[in-house]
Coordinates of C-alpha atoms and ligand atoms in Angstrom, one line a residue:
X1 CA 155.5 71.0 171.1
X2 CA 152.4 73.0 172.1
X3 CA 151.8 76.6 170.9
X4 CA 149.5 79.1 172.4
X5 CA 147.6 81.9 170.7
X6 CA 145.6 84.8 172.1
X7 CA 143.4 87.3 170.4
X8 CA 142.8 90.0 173.0
X9 CA 140.0 92.4 172.3
X10 CA 137.8 94.9 174.3
X11 CA 134.9 92.4 174.7
X12 CA 136.6 89.0 174.5
X13 CA 139.9 87.2 174.7
X14 CA 140.1 84.1 172.5
X15 CA 142.7 81.5 173.5
X16 CA 143.9 78.6 171.4
X17 CA 146.2 75.6 171.8
X18 CA 147.9 74.1 168.8
X19 CA 150.3 71.2 168.1
X20 CA 152.0 73.3 165.4
X21 CA 152.2 77.0 164.6
X22 CA 149.4 76.9 162.0
X23 CA 145.6 77.2 162.1
X24 CA 144.9 73.6 161.1
X25 CA 146.8 72.3 164.2
X26 CA 144.5 74.0 166.7
X27 CA 143.2 71.4 169.2
X28 CA 141.3 73.5 171.7
X29 CA 140.1 77.0 172.1
X30 CA 138.2 79.1 174.7
X31 CA 136.5 82.4 174.9
X32 CA 137.0 84.6 178.0
X33 CA 134.9 87.8 178.5
X34 CA 137.2 90.8 178.9
X35 CA 137.1 92.5 182.3
X36 CA 140.0 94.4 183.9
X37 CA 143.5 93.3 183.0
X38 CA 144.2 91.5 186.3
X39 CA 141.1 89.2 186.2
X40 CA 141.2 88.6 182.4
X41 CA 144.9 87.7 182.4
X42 CA 144.4 85.4 185.4
X43 CA 141.7 83.5 183.4
X44 CA 143.8 83.4 180.3
X45 CA 146.8 82.0 182.3
X46 CA 144.5 79.4 183.9
X47 CA 143.4 78.2 180.4
X48 CA 147.1 77.7 179.3
X49 CA 148.6 76.5 182.6
X50 CA 149.8 72.9 182.8
X51 CA 149.3 72.4 179.1
X52 CA 153.0 72.4 178.1
X53 CA 152.9 75.6 176.1
X54 CA 156.4 76.4 174.8
X55 CA 155.7 79.5 172.9
X56 CA 152.9 82.1 172.9
X57 CA 151.7 84.6 170.3
X58 CA 149.4 87.4 171.2
X59 CA 147.3 89.7 169.0
X60 CA 146.3 92.5 171.3
X61 CA 144.2 95.7 171.1
X62 CA 146.3 98.8 171.0
X63 CA 148.0 101.0 171.8
X64 CA 150.7 98.6 173.0
X65 CA 154.5 98.9 173.5
X66 CA 156.3 96.8 170.8
X67 CA 159.8 98.3 171.2
X68 CA 161.9 95.6 172.8
X69 CA 164.4 98.3 174.0
X70 CA 161.7 100.1 176.0
X71 CA 161.2 99.4 179.7
X72 CA 157.5 99.4 178.9
X73 CA 157.9 96.5 176.4
X74 CA 155.0 94.2 176.6
X75 CA 152.8 96.7 178.3
X76 CA 149.5 98.2 177.2
X77 CA 149.9 102.0 176.8
X78 CA 147.3 104.7 177.6
X79 CA 143.8 103.4 176.8
X80 CA 140.4 104.5 178.0
X81 CA 139.5 100.8 178.6
X82 CA 139.0 100.5 182.4
X83 CA 141.8 98.6 184.2
X84 CA 144.1 98.2 181.2
X85 CA 146.3 101.3 180.9
X86 CA 149.9 100.5 181.7
X87 CA 149.3 96.8 182.4
X88 CA 152.2 94.5 181.7
X89 CA 150.4 91.8 179.6
X90 CA 153.5 90.1 178.1
X91 CA 155.5 90.0 181.4
X92 CA 152.5 88.7 183.4
X93 CA 151.7 85.9 180.9
X94 CA 155.4 84.9 180.6
X95 CA 155.7 84.6 184.3
X96 CA 152.4 82.8 184.9
X97 CA 153.3 80.2 182.2
X98 CA 156.9 79.9 183.2
X99 CA 158.1 81.1 179.8
X100 CA 161.2 83.2 179.0
X101 CA 160.1 86.6 177.7
X102 CA 161.5 85.8 174.2
X103 CA 159.0 82.9 173.9
X104 CA 156.1 85.3 174.1
X105 CA 155.6 87.5 171.1
X106 CA 152.9 90.1 170.5
X107 CA 151.7 92.6 168.0
X108 CA 148.5 94.6 167.5
X109 CA 145.3 92.7 166.7
X110 CA 145.3 94.2 163.2
X111 CA 149.0 93.7 162.6
X112 CA 148.7 90.1 163.7
X113 CA 145.6 89.6 161.5
X114 CA 147.6 90.9 158.5
X115 CA 150.2 88.3 159.3
X116 CA 147.5 85.5 159.5
X117 CA 145.9 86.5 156.2
X118 CA 149.3 86.8 154.6
X119 CA 150.3 83.2 155.6
X120 CA 147.0 81.4 155.1
X121 CA 144.4 83.8 153.7
X122 CA 143.6 86.5 151.2
X123 CA 147.0 88.1 151.6
X124 CA 149.1 85.3 150.2
X125 CA 151.8 86.6 147.8
X126 CA 151.2 90.2 148.6
X127 CA 153.8 92.2 150.5
X128 CA 153.4 94.9 151.7
X129 CA 149.9 94.0 152.8
X130 CA 147.3 96.2 154.5
X131 CA 144.6 94.6 156.7
X132 CA 141.7 96.9 157.7
X133 CA 138.8 96.2 160.0
X134 CA 135.7 98.4 160.2
X135 CA 133.5 97.7 163.1
X136 CA 133.2 99.3 166.6
X137 CA 136.4 101.0 165.7
X138 CA 138.4 101.3 162.5
X139 CA 141.9 100.0 162.5
X140 CA 144.6 98.7 160.2
X141 CA 147.7 96.6 160.3
X142 CA 150.6 96.8 157.9
X143 CA 152.8 93.8 157.0
X144 CA 156.2 94.6 155.5
X145 CA 158.7 91.9 154.7
X146 CA 156.4 89.4 156.4
X147 CA 156.3 91.3 159.7
X148 CA 153.8 93.6 161.3
X149 CA 155.1 97.2 161.0
X150 CA 156.0 99.1 164.1
X151 CA 158.2 102.0 164.8
X152 CA 157.6 105.1 166.9
X153 CA 154.4 103.3 168.0
X154 CA 152.5 101.2 165.5
X155 CA 150.3 102.3 162.6
X156 CA 147.1 104.0 163.8
X157 CA 145.5 104.1 160.4
X158 CA 142.0 104.7 161.6
X159 CA 142.9 108.1 162.8
X160 CA 144.1 109.7 159.5
X161 CA 142.2 112.9 158.7
X162 CA 139.9 112.7 155.6
X163 CA 138.3 115.3 153.4
X164 CA 134.5 115.5 153.4
X165 CA 132.4 113.1 151.4
X166 CA 129.7 114.6 149.2
X167 CA 126.0 114.0 149.9
X168 CA 123.6 113.0 147.1
X169 CA 122.8 116.7 146.4
X170 CA 126.5 117.5 146.0
X171 CA 126.9 119.3 149.3
X172 CA 129.7 118.5 151.7
X173 CA 128.9 116.0 154.5
X174 CA 128.3 118.1 157.6
X175 CA 128.6 115.1 160.0
X176 CA 131.1 116.1 162.9
X177 CA 132.4 112.6 163.4
X178 CA 132.5 110.6 166.6
X179 CA 136.3 110.3 167.5
X180 CA 136.8 111.9 170.9
X181 CA 140.4 112.9 169.8
X182 CA 139.9 114.1 166.3
X183 CA 136.2 114.2 165.5
X184 CA 136.3 113.7 161.7
X185 CA 139.2 111.2 161.3
X186 CA 138.6 108.0 159.3
X187 CA 137.3 106.1 162.4
X188 CA 135.3 109.1 163.5
X189 CA 133.5 109.2 160.1
X190 CA 133.2 105.6 159.1
X191 CA 133.2 103.2 162.1
X192 CA 130.0 101.4 163.2
X193 CA 129.2 104.0 165.9
X194 CA 129.7 106.8 163.3
X195 CA 127.2 105.1 161.0
X196 CA 124.7 104.8 163.9
X197 CA 125.2 108.4 164.9
X198 CA 124.8 109.6 161.3
X199 CA 121.6 107.8 160.7
X200 CA 120.2 107.3 164.2
X201 CA 120.0 103.6 163.6
X202 CA 122.4 100.7 164.0
X203 CA 124.2 99.7 160.8
X204 CA 122.6 96.3 160.9
X205 CA 119.1 97.7 160.5
X206 CA 120.0 100.1 157.7
X207 CA 118.4 99.2 154.4
X208 CA 120.8 98.3 151.5
X209 CA 119.5 101.4 149.6
X210 CA 120.0 103.8 152.5
X211 CA 121.9 106.9 151.2
X212 CA 124.2 106.6 154.2
X213 CA 125.9 103.6 152.5
X214 CA 127.1 105.8 149.6
X215 CA 128.7 108.2 152.1
X216 CA 130.2 105.2 153.9
X217 CA 131.6 103.9 150.7
X218 CA 133.1 107.3 149.9
X219 CA 134.9 107.4 153.3
X220 CA 136.1 103.8 153.1
X221 CA 137.5 104.6 149.6
X222 CA 139.1 107.9 150.7
X223 CA 140.9 106.0 153.5
X224 CA 142.0 103.2 151.3
X225 CA 143.2 105.8 148.7
X226 CA 145.3 107.5 151.5
X227 CA 146.8 104.2 152.6
X228 CA 147.5 103.2 149.0
X229 CA 149.4 106.5 148.3
X230 CA 151.4 106.4 151.6
X231 CA 152.2 102.6 151.9
X232 CA 152.0 101.2 148.4
X233 CA 150.5 97.9 149.6
X234 CA 150.2 95.2 147.0
X235 CA 146.8 94.2 148.3
X236 CA 144.3 95.6 150.8
X237 CA 142.1 93.3 152.9
X238 CA 139.0 95.0 154.4
X239 CA 136.8 93.2 157.0
X240 CA 135.0 93.9 160.2
X241 CA 131.3 93.9 161.1
X242 CA 130.3 97.0 159.1
X243 CA 131.7 95.6 155.9
X244 CA 131.6 91.8 156.1
X245 CA 127.9 91.1 156.2
X246 CA 127.3 93.2 153.1
X247 CA 130.7 92.9 151.3
X248 CA 128.9 91.6 148.2
X249 CA 127.7 95.0 147.3
X250 CA 129.6 97.4 149.6
X251 CA 133.1 96.4 148.5
X252 CA 132.3 96.9 144.8
X253 CA 131.1 100.4 145.6
X254 CA 134.3 101.1 147.6
X255 CA 136.4 99.8 144.7
X256 CA 134.6 102.1 142.2
X257 CA 135.1 105.1 144.4
X258 CA 138.8 104.2 145.0
X259 CA 139.5 104.0 141.3
X260 CA 137.7 107.3 140.8
X261 CA 139.7 109.1 143.5
X262 CA 143.1 107.8 142.4
X263 CA 142.1 108.8 138.8
X264 CA 144.7 106.7 137.1
X265 CA 147.6 108.4 138.8
X266 CA 149.4 105.2 139.9
X267 CA 149.1 103.6 136.5
X268 CA 148.7 100.1 137.8
X269 CA 146.1 97.6 136.7
X270 CA 145.4 96.7 140.4
X271 CA 143.9 100.2 140.7
X272 CA 142.0 99.9 137.4
X273 CA 140.6 96.8 135.7
X274 CA 142.1 94.4 138.4
X275 CA 140.8 96.3 141.5
X276 CA 138.6 93.3 142.4
X277 CA 141.9 91.5 143.3
X278 CA 143.4 94.6 145.0
X279 CA 140.7 95.4 147.6
X280 CA 139.3 92.1 148.9
X281 CA 137.5 90.6 151.9
X282 CA 139.3 88.5 154.5
X283 CA 139.5 84.7 153.8
X284 CA 140.0 83.4 157.3
X285 CA 137.0 83.1 159.6
X286 CA 137.6 80.1 162.0
X287 CA 140.1 80.6 163.4
X288 CA 140.2 84.4 163.0
X289 CA 143.0 86.0 161.0
X290 CA 144.3 87.3 164.4
X291 CA 144.5 83.8 166.0
X292 CA 146.2 82.5 162.9
X293 CA 148.7 85.3 163.0
X294 CA 149.2 84.8 166.7
X295 CA 150.2 81.2 166.0
X296 CA 152.7 82.4 163.4
X297 CA 154.1 84.7 166.1
X298 CA 154.4 81.8 168.5
X299 CA 156.2 79.8 165.8
X300 CA 158.6 82.6 165.3
X301 CA 159.2 82.9 169.0
X302 CA 160.3 79.3 169.0
X303 CA 162.5 79.8 166.0
X304 CA 160.3 77.8 163.6
X305 CA 159.1 80.8 161.8
X306 CA 161.8 80.6 159.2
X307 CA 160.9 77.1 158.1
X308 CA 157.5 78.4 156.9
X309 CA 157.2 78.4 153.1
X310 CA 158.1 81.8 151.7
X311 CA 154.9 83.0 150.1
X312 CA 156.1 86.5 149.5
X313 CA 158.4 85.7 146.6
X314 CA 160.9 88.0 148.1
X315 CA 163.4 85.4 149.5
X316 CA 164.2 85.3 153.2
X317 CA 164.0 88.1 155.6
Ligands
ZN1 ZN1 140.6 109.8 165.6

């Protein structure tokens, strides 16, 4: 049995073939540059066609329709990405690969990454699990009972409003934020482009001792504190380009701020002396957490999901 996995992002689509629904069984993968939906999906279908794929899992940028009862199920919703709004990604790929709709399963990129880290990475044994990525955007996926959470839509954690951080002189941060919808939401304050707009320099070229990092750490901690209070995750994984290259010193700063903000209120060692185990970096790199999670979705679509070892310690689902 051949399983297919896709990680669909704004700049690239990663496609992978595997002989079992797990990362170690990947036999081939390819990168396709993202253009409009029609051309991108045609190239994706061409990679998988004729390879005997029996189930497909997709980790896709949002917003996307996950409600199986909706006529828009499997479609991309409103997005500023040119040529993607309203496009029927799941129906097109199912048709092109000759698969029934039920053999194609999708979730948000971050929700799928949470699933991948939960099965094979830094999220093992932690449910609910929160996976955050801080890069060009800021997003989060929530895993509950082993599944990416969706409901009215799906979590859009990056857009929660946050209070102002304090600058080194104790004054409130005047930065207006970069989110076109909300200005000073979490993404608007802390994503890579926000860091660049704040400092006038790309994050990669900022010195480790630049004061902007203290402001960044405050916003990352304020957002994690919000998520911790709302969702009660048992662990939080934080990755993405802004964090990963400097996780060694940035994550400890974020942890310190997190403990400070929560101020002992939750009374758990995970938010005190064991915070190193609570807020952690991702463990999966190649394949990515999203590709790993997409393989798990493909396995579930074929009905093999339930034979996976239960790592949550919560019994079946
Ligand atoms: Zn926003």
